[in-house]
């Protein structure tokens, strides 16, 4: 086995996976997996730049991760940066900071590359299961963008669009520097319009409706699953490969959109960093399910981070 480390730095969170990988058997033995909400994409949609405070939060997490990688003795490390750092004018500042702390240069990957990693991470362990019919549609709802990938054993088509929980929240729900609590019907309609336009764009190149199994990734989806199961806390084992019906997703999305900050924060499985953006994320998931007629979503804790780890191995 090869001991590898993978870092996925997105718009809302930065995550680390240290694992022993055996490419022959297809086994990935997790040694350490952690996530920190850093909101790197704070204000990027509006200013086009990474905010100084967002960079410092991200660098602080990188310093913590550098110690973990060293402790485990990982032989190889790959750092992948996604939507926010693709969009920012000052991304060179971000690259230099990561290089200084972790000793590797972050790869600001394209949306298509991001989709490939997400698909591999989410589906590699599904091989051989007879209860999930191919082709899969893997949907990775991030902070700044959402990736759509259709494939069976390999990717057939993929597309990334700028619709994510942070971007939609900042674009439509922030008024005078504060998130609407709860949002108005007009604000919700504006988010819906953006999502529907993005789905129209995706369907030009990705056959969404040909998929037989919808696999959902990332924090918005896993949090919806945790709420659906009424978990007393965030439990990855209970969430991984859970299934949530479209009607249950609709109930949860509607509740999140009419709830207050305090009500969302009181949900025991809710990460504090997701309280303000989870409603938009749940609405993205619901809109996708309605568009393709998916009766349920299979929720995966394994995603782009696992795909990055495999690429290193």
PDB file of N, CA and C in Angstrom, residues 64-134:
ATOM      1  N   UNK A  64      -2.515  23.355  10.360  1.00  0.00           N
ATOM      2  CA  UNK A  64      -2.969  22.195  11.141  1.00  0.00           C
ATOM      3  C   UNK A  64      -2.812  20.908  10.323  1.00  0.00           C
ATOM      4  N   UNK A  65      -3.190  20.959   9.057  1.00  0.00           N
ATOM      5  CA  UNK A  65      -3.123  19.772   8.209  1.00  0.00           C
ATOM      6  C   UNK A  65      -1.679  19.340   7.958  1.00  0.00           C
ATOM      7  N   UNK A  66      -0.775  20.308   7.871  1.00  0.00           N
ATOM      8  CA  UNK A  66       0.634  19.979   7.658  1.00  0.00           C
ATOM      9  C   UNK A  66       1.165  19.119   8.799  1.00  0.00           C
ATOM     10  N   UNK A  67       0.725  19.410  10.031  1.00  0.00           N
ATOM     11  CA  UNK A  67       1.155  18.616  11.181  1.00  0.00           C
ATOM     12  C   UNK A  67       0.596  17.195  11.105  1.00  0.00           C
ATOM     13  N   UNK A  68      -0.657  17.066  10.664  1.00  0.00           N
ATOM     14  CA  UNK A  68      -1.288  15.749  10.560  1.00  0.00           C
ATOM     15  C   UNK A  68      -0.581  14.897   9.504  1.00  0.00           C
ATOM     16  N   UNK A  69      -0.292  15.498   8.367  1.00  0.00           N
ATOM     17  CA  UNK A  69       0.397  14.780   7.282  1.00  0.00           C
ATOM     18  C   UNK A  69       1.766  14.306   7.750  1.00  0.00           C
ATOM     19  N   UNK A  70       2.460  15.165   8.482  1.00  0.00           N
ATOM     20  CA  UNK A  70       3.787  14.809   8.999  1.00  0.00           C
ATOM     21  C   UNK A  70       3.700  13.670  10.007  1.00  0.00           C
ATOM     22  N   UNK A  71       2.710  13.740  10.904  1.00  0.00           N
ATOM     23  CA  UNK A  71       2.545  12.712  11.935  1.00  0.00           C
ATOM     24  C   UNK A  71       2.295  11.340  11.323  1.00  0.00           C
ATOM     25  N   UNK A  72       1.505  11.295  10.263  1.00  0.00           N
ATOM     26  CA  UNK A  72       1.165  10.016   9.633  1.00  0.00           C
ATOM     27  C   UNK A  72       2.234   9.533   8.651  1.00  0.00           C
ATOM     28  N   UNK A  73       3.162  10.394   8.300  1.00  0.00           N
ATOM     29  CA  UNK A  73       4.222   9.989   7.399  1.00  0.00           C
ATOM     30  C   UNK A  73       3.744   9.694   5.987  1.00  0.00           C
ATOM     31  N   UNK A  74       2.826  10.510   5.481  1.00  0.00           N
ATOM     32  CA  UNK A  74       2.330  10.306   4.116  1.00  0.00           C
ATOM     33  C   UNK A  74       3.464  10.482   3.111  1.00  0.00           C
ATOM     34  N   UNK A  75       3.524   9.566   2.148  1.00  0.00           N
ATOM     35  CA  UNK A  75       4.589   9.590   1.141  1.00  0.00           C
ATOM     36  C   UNK A  75       4.318  10.618   0.049  1.00  0.00           C
ATOM     37  N   UNK A  76       3.057  10.839  -0.246  1.00  0.00           N
ATOM     38  CA  UNK A  76       2.689  11.758  -1.321  1.00  0.00           C
ATOM     39  C   UNK A  76       1.517  12.619  -0.870  1.00  0.00           C
ATOM     40  N   UNK A  77       1.507  13.857  -1.340  1.00  0.00           N
ATOM     41  CA  UNK A  77       0.436  14.796  -1.000  1.00  0.00           C
ATOM     42  C   UNK A  77       0.008  15.524  -2.264  1.00  0.00           C
ATOM     43  N   UNK A  78      -1.294  15.608  -2.443  1.00  0.00           N
ATOM     44  CA  UNK A  78      -1.834  16.392  -3.556  1.00  0.00           C
ATOM     45  C   UNK A  78      -2.866  17.370  -3.000  1.00  0.00           C
ATOM     46  N   UNK A  79      -2.761  18.622  -3.405  1.00  0.00           N
ATOM     47  CA  UNK A  79      -3.653  19.681  -2.942  1.00  0.00           C
ATOM     48  C   UNK A  79      -4.418  20.202  -4.153  1.00  0.00           C
ATOM     49  N   UNK A  80      -5.726  20.044  -4.109  1.00  0.00           N
ATOM     50  CA  UNK A  80      -6.577  20.487  -5.216  1.00  0.00           C
ATOM     51  C   UNK A  80      -7.467  21.627  -4.744  1.00  0.00           C
ATOM     52  N   UNK A  81      -7.506  22.691  -5.512  1.00  0.00           N
ATOM     53  CA  UNK A  81      -8.342  23.846  -5.202  1.00  0.00           C
ATOM     54  C   UNK A  81      -9.411  23.988  -6.276  1.00  0.00           C
ATOM     55  N   UNK A  82     -10.607  24.332  -5.845  1.00  0.00           N
ATOM     56  CA  UNK A  82     -11.727  24.325  -6.784  1.00  0.00           C
ATOM     57  C   UNK A  82     -12.310  25.717  -7.018  1.00  0.00           C
ATOM     58  N   UNK A  83     -13.598  25.845  -6.973  1.00  0.00           N
ATOM     59  CA  UNK A  83     -14.299  26.978  -7.573  1.00  0.00           C
ATOM     60  C   UNK A  83     -13.793  28.369  -7.176  1.00  0.00           C
ATOM     61  N   UNK A  84     -13.682  28.651  -5.883  1.00  0.00           N
ATOM     62  CA  UNK A  84     -13.353  30.016  -5.458  1.00  0.00           C
ATOM     63  C   UNK A  84     -11.998  30.466  -5.993  1.00  0.00           C
ATOM     64  N   UNK A  85     -11.010  29.570  -5.929  1.00  0.00           N
ATOM     65  CA  UNK A  85      -9.673  29.956  -6.366  1.00  0.00           C
ATOM     66  C   UNK A  85      -9.544  29.971  -7.884  1.00  0.00           C
ATOM     67  N   UNK A  86     -10.485  29.340  -8.596  1.00  0.00           N
ATOM     68  CA  UNK A  86     -10.510  29.482 -10.058  1.00  0.00           C
ATOM     69  C   UNK A  86     -10.943  30.890 -10.436  1.00  0.00           C
ATOM     70  N   UNK A  87     -11.868  31.444  -9.638  1.00  0.00           N
ATOM     71  CA  UNK A  87     -12.509  32.703 -10.002  1.00  0.00           C
ATOM     72  C   UNK A  87     -11.742  33.943  -9.544  1.00  0.00           C
ATOM     73  N   UNK A  88     -10.806  33.809  -8.606  1.00  0.00           N
ATOM     74  CA  UNK A  88     -10.220  34.969  -7.938  1.00  0.00           C
ATOM     75  C   UNK A  88      -9.049  35.585  -8.702  1.00  0.00           C
ATOM     76  N   UNK A  89      -9.027  36.924  -8.748  1.00  0.00           N
ATOM     77  CA  UNK A  89      -7.934  37.645  -9.404  1.00  0.00           C
ATOM     78  C   UNK A  89      -6.613  37.437  -8.662  1.00  0.00           C
ATOM     79  N   UNK A  90      -6.664  37.332  -7.322  1.00  0.00           N
ATOM     80  CA  UNK A  90      -5.442  37.242  -6.524  1.00  0.00           C
ATOM     81  C   UNK A  90      -5.120  35.807  -6.112  1.00  0.00           C
ATOM     82  N   UNK A  91      -5.418  34.840  -6.981  1.00  0.00           N
ATOM     83  CA  UNK A  91      -5.176  33.449  -6.615  1.00  0.00           C
ATOM     84  C   UNK A  91      -3.695  33.136  -6.428  1.00  0.00           C
ATOM     85  N   UNK A  92      -2.809  33.965  -7.017  1.00  0.00           N
ATOM     86  CA  UNK A  92      -1.370  33.743  -6.822  1.00  0.00           C
ATOM     87  C   UNK A  92      -0.981  33.871  -5.346  1.00  0.00           C
ATOM     88  N   UNK A  93      -1.641  34.753  -4.640  1.00  0.00           N
ATOM     89  CA  UNK A  93      -1.385  34.912  -3.205  1.00  0.00           C
ATOM     90  C   UNK A  93      -1.756  33.644  -2.453  1.00  0.00           C
ATOM     91  N   UNK A  94      -2.844  33.053  -2.845  1.00  0.00           N
ATOM     92  CA  UNK A  94      -3.297  31.785  -2.260  1.00  0.00           C
ATOM     93  C   UNK A  94      -2.289  30.677  -2.557  1.00  0.00           C
ATOM     94  N   UNK A  95      -1.844  30.588  -3.795  1.00  0.00           N
ATOM     95  CA  UNK A  95      -0.896  29.545  -4.206  1.00  0.00           C
ATOM     96  C   UNK A  95       0.397  29.654  -3.407  1.00  0.00           C
ATOM     97  N   UNK A  96       0.934  30.855  -3.269  1.00  0.00           N
ATOM     98  CA  UNK A  96       2.187  31.054  -2.532  1.00  0.00           C
ATOM     99  C   UNK A  96       2.044  30.639  -1.068  1.00  0.00           C
ATOM    100  N   UNK A  97       0.910  30.987  -0.442  1.00  0.00           N
ATOM    101  CA  UNK A  97       0.705  30.650   0.956  1.00  0.00           C
ATOM    102  C   UNK A  97       0.658  29.151   1.192  1.00  0.00           C
ATOM    103  N   UNK A  98      -0.050  28.443   0.332  1.00  0.00           N
ATOM    104  CA  UNK A  98      -0.150  26.985   0.471  1.00  0.00           C
ATOM    105  C   UNK A  98       1.207  26.331   0.248  1.00  0.00           C
ATOM    106  N   UNK A  99       1.933  26.797  -0.738  1.00  0.00           N
ATOM    107  CA  UNK A  99       3.259  26.243  -1.038  1.00  0.00           C
ATOM    108  C   UNK A  99       4.205  26.411   0.151  1.00  0.00           C
ATOM    109  N   UNK A 100       4.149  27.573   0.782  1.00  0.00           N
ATOM    110  CA  UNK A 100       5.009  27.832   1.938  1.00  0.00           C
ATOM    111  C   UNK A 100       4.679  26.897   3.107  1.00  0.00           C
ATOM    112  N   UNK A 101       3.394  26.605   3.305  1.00  0.00           N
ATOM    113  CA  UNK A 101       2.970  25.837   4.481  1.00  0.00           C
ATOM    114  C   UNK A 101       3.081  24.329   4.259  1.00  0.00           C
ATOM    115  N   UNK A 102       2.619  23.856   3.108  1.00  0.00           N
ATOM    116  CA  UNK A 102       2.524  22.410   2.868  1.00  0.00           C
ATOM    117  C   UNK A 102       3.604  21.860   1.942  1.00  0.00           C
ATOM    118  N   UNK A 103       4.310  22.748   1.286  1.00  0.00           N
ATOM    119  CA  UNK A 103       5.387  22.286   0.428  1.00  0.00           C
ATOM    120  C   UNK A 103       4.948  21.787  -0.928  1.00  0.00           C
ATOM    121  N   UNK A 104       3.671  21.937  -1.241  1.00  0.00           N
ATOM    122  CA  UNK A 104       3.172  21.570  -2.566  1.00  0.00           C
ATOM    123  C   UNK A 104       2.366  22.731  -3.113  1.00  0.00           C
ATOM    124  N   UNK A 105       2.340  22.828  -4.417  1.00  0.00           N
ATOM    125  CA  UNK A 105       1.575  23.900  -5.045  1.00  0.00           C
ATOM    126  C   UNK A 105       0.148  23.426  -5.266  1.00  0.00           C
ATOM    127  N   UNK A 106      -0.830  24.221  -4.846  1.00  0.00           N
ATOM    128  CA  UNK A 106      -2.223  23.812  -5.091  1.00  0.00           C
ATOM    129  C   UNK A 106      -2.525  23.808  -6.582  1.00  0.00           C
ATOM    130  N   UNK A 107      -3.215  22.776  -7.005  1.00  0.00           N
ATOM    131  CA  UNK A 107      -3.618  22.675  -8.402  1.00  0.00           C
ATOM    132  C   UNK A 107      -5.022  23.248  -8.535  1.00  0.00           C
ATOM    133  N   UNK A 108      -5.118  24.350  -9.224  1.00  0.00           N
ATOM    134  CA  UNK A 108      -6.429  24.956  -9.447  1.00  0.00           C
ATOM    135  C   UNK A 108      -7.033  24.259 -10.656  1.00  0.00           C
ATOM    136  N   UNK A 109      -7.826  23.234 -10.380  1.00  0.00           N
ATOM    137  CA  UNK A 109      -8.297  22.352 -11.440  1.00  0.00           C
ATOM    138  C   UNK A 109      -9.531  22.917 -12.124  1.00  0.00           C
ATOM    139  N   UNK A 110      -9.795  22.414 -13.299  1.00  0.00           N
ATOM    140  CA  UNK A 110     -10.986  22.813 -14.051  1.00  0.00           C
ATOM    141  C   UNK A 110     -12.210  22.107 -13.488  1.00  0.00           C
ATOM    142  N   UNK A 111     -13.370  22.598 -13.857  1.00  0.00           N
ATOM    143  CA  UNK A 111     -14.596  21.941 -13.427  1.00  0.00           C
ATOM    144  C   UNK A 111     -14.696  20.515 -13.944  1.00  0.00           C
ATOM    145  N   UNK A 112     -14.187  20.266 -15.146  1.00  0.00           N
ATOM    146  CA  UNK A 112     -14.229  18.912 -15.700  1.00  0.00           C
ATOM    147  C   UNK A 112     -13.344  17.963 -14.902  1.00  0.00           C
ATOM    148  N   UNK A 113     -12.154  18.433 -14.484  1.00  0.00           N
ATOM    149  CA  UNK A 113     -11.278  17.603 -13.655  1.00  0.00           C
ATOM    150  C   UNK A 113     -11.929  17.325 -12.300  1.00  0.00           C
ATOM    151  N   UNK A 114     -12.544  18.354 -11.771  1.00  0.00           N
ATOM    152  CA  UNK A 114     -13.243  18.218 -10.492  1.00  0.00           C
ATOM    153  C   UNK A 114     -14.317  17.136 -10.588  1.00  0.00           C
ATOM    154  N   UNK A 115     -15.027  17.138 -11.695  1.00  0.00           N
ATOM    155  CA  UNK A 115     -16.083  16.148 -11.905  1.00  0.00           C
ATOM    156  C   UNK A 115     -15.514  14.732 -11.976  1.00  0.00           C
ATOM    157  N   UNK A 116     -14.384  14.567 -12.654  1.00  0.00           N
ATOM    158  CA  UNK A 116     -13.741  13.248 -12.757  1.00  0.00           C
ATOM    159  C   UNK A 116     -13.379  12.712 -11.371  1.00  0.00           C
ATOM    160  N   UNK A 117     -12.766  13.569 -10.547  1.00  0.00           N
ATOM    161  CA  UNK A 117     -12.375  13.146  -9.206  1.00  0.00           C
ATOM    162  C   UNK A 117     -13.607  12.785  -8.370  1.00  0.00           C
ATOM    163  N   UNK A 118     -14.645  13.585  -8.456  1.00  0.00           N
ATOM    164  CA  UNK A 118     -15.861  13.324  -7.694  1.00  0.00           C
ATOM    165  C   UNK A 118     -16.469  11.984  -8.074  1.00  0.00           C
ATOM    166  N   UNK A 119     -16.510  11.708  -9.378  1.00  0.00           N
ATOM    167  CA  UNK A 119     -17.106  10.457  -9.845  1.00  0.00           C
ATOM    168  C   UNK A 119     -16.322   9.254  -9.346  1.00  0.00           C
ATOM    169  N   UNK A 120     -14.998   9.314  -9.461  1.00  0.00           N
ATOM    170  CA  UNK A 120     -14.162   8.210  -8.992  1.00  0.00           C
ATOM    171  C   UNK A 120     -14.341   7.986  -7.506  1.00  0.00           C
ATOM    172  N   UNK A 121     -14.291   9.059  -6.735  1.00  0.00           N
ATOM    173  CA  UNK A 121     -14.419   8.932  -5.290  1.00  0.00           C
ATOM    174  C   UNK A 121     -15.749   8.360  -4.855  1.00  0.00           C
ATOM    175  N   UNK A 122     -16.815   8.751  -5.555  1.00  0.00           N
ATOM    176  CA  UNK A 122     -18.156   8.341  -5.144  1.00  0.00           C
ATOM    177  C   UNK A 122     -18.538   6.948  -5.612  1.00  0.00           C
ATOM    178  N   UNK A 123     -18.003   6.502  -6.745  1.00  0.00           N
ATOM    179  CA  UNK A 123     -18.507   5.264  -7.349  1.00  0.00           C
ATOM    180  C   UNK A 123     -17.548   4.083  -7.288  1.00  0.00           C
ATOM    181  N   UNK A 124     -16.286   4.304  -6.962  1.00  0.00           N
ATOM    182  CA  UNK A 124     -15.312   3.213  -6.992  1.00  0.00           C
ATOM    183  C   UNK A 124     -15.751   2.050  -6.111  1.00  0.00           C
ATOM    184  N   UNK A 125     -16.344   2.360  -4.940  1.00  0.00           N
ATOM    185  CA  UNK A 125     -16.752   1.300  -4.020  1.00  0.00           C
ATOM    186  C   UNK A 125     -18.151   0.749  -4.324  1.00  0.00           C
ATOM    187  N   UNK A 126     -18.843   1.313  -5.318  1.00  0.00           N
ATOM    188  CA  UNK A 126     -20.184   0.824  -5.665  1.00  0.00           C
ATOM    189  C   UNK A 126     -20.130  -0.322  -6.670  1.00  0.00           C
ATOM    190  N   UNK A 127     -18.956  -0.564  -7.219  1.00  0.00           N
ATOM    191  CA  UNK A 127     -18.791  -1.616  -8.220  1.00  0.00           C
ATOM    192  C   UNK A 127     -19.249  -2.962  -7.661  1.00  0.00           C
ATOM    193  N   UNK A 128     -20.086  -3.643  -8.429  1.00  0.00           N
ATOM    194  CA  UNK A 128     -20.537  -4.969  -8.013  1.00  0.00           C
ATOM    195  C   UNK A 128     -21.841  -4.984  -7.247  1.00  0.00           C
ATOM    196  N   UNK A 129     -22.348  -3.813  -6.844  1.00  0.00           N
ATOM    197  CA  UNK A 129     -23.622  -3.781  -6.121  1.00  0.00           C
ATOM    198  C   UNK A 129     -24.777  -3.957  -7.099  1.00  0.00           C
ATOM    199  N   UNK A 130     -25.691  -4.868  -6.769  1.00  0.00           N
ATOM    200  CA  UNK A 130     -26.809  -5.125  -7.686  1.00  0.00           C
ATOM    201  C   UNK A 130     -28.063  -4.346  -7.315  1.00  0.00           C
ATOM    202  N   UNK A 131     -27.995  -3.549  -6.229  1.00  0.00           N
ATOM    203  CA  UNK A 131     -29.167  -2.760  -5.833  1.00  0.00           C
ATOM    204  C   UNK A 131     -29.122  -1.339  -6.381  1.00  0.00           C
ATOM    205  N   UNK A 132     -28.040  -0.993  -7.064  1.00  0.00           N
ATOM    206  CA  UNK A 132     -27.907   0.334  -7.654  1.00  0.00           C
ATOM    207  C   UNK A 132     -27.633   0.172  -9.147  1.00  0.00           C
ATOM    208  N   UNK A 133     -28.544   0.682  -9.958  1.00  0.00           N
ATOM    209  CA  UNK A 133     -28.476   0.478 -11.394  1.00  0.00           C
ATOM    210  C   UNK A 133     -27.668   1.582 -12.072  1.00  0.00           C
ATOM    211  N   UNK A 134     -26.800   1.180 -12.977  1.00  0.00           N
ATOM    212  CA  UNK A 134     -26.052   2.135 -13.787  1.00  0.00           C
ATOM    213  C   UNK A 134     -26.898   2.557 -14.986  1.00  0.00           C
TER     214      UNK A 134
END
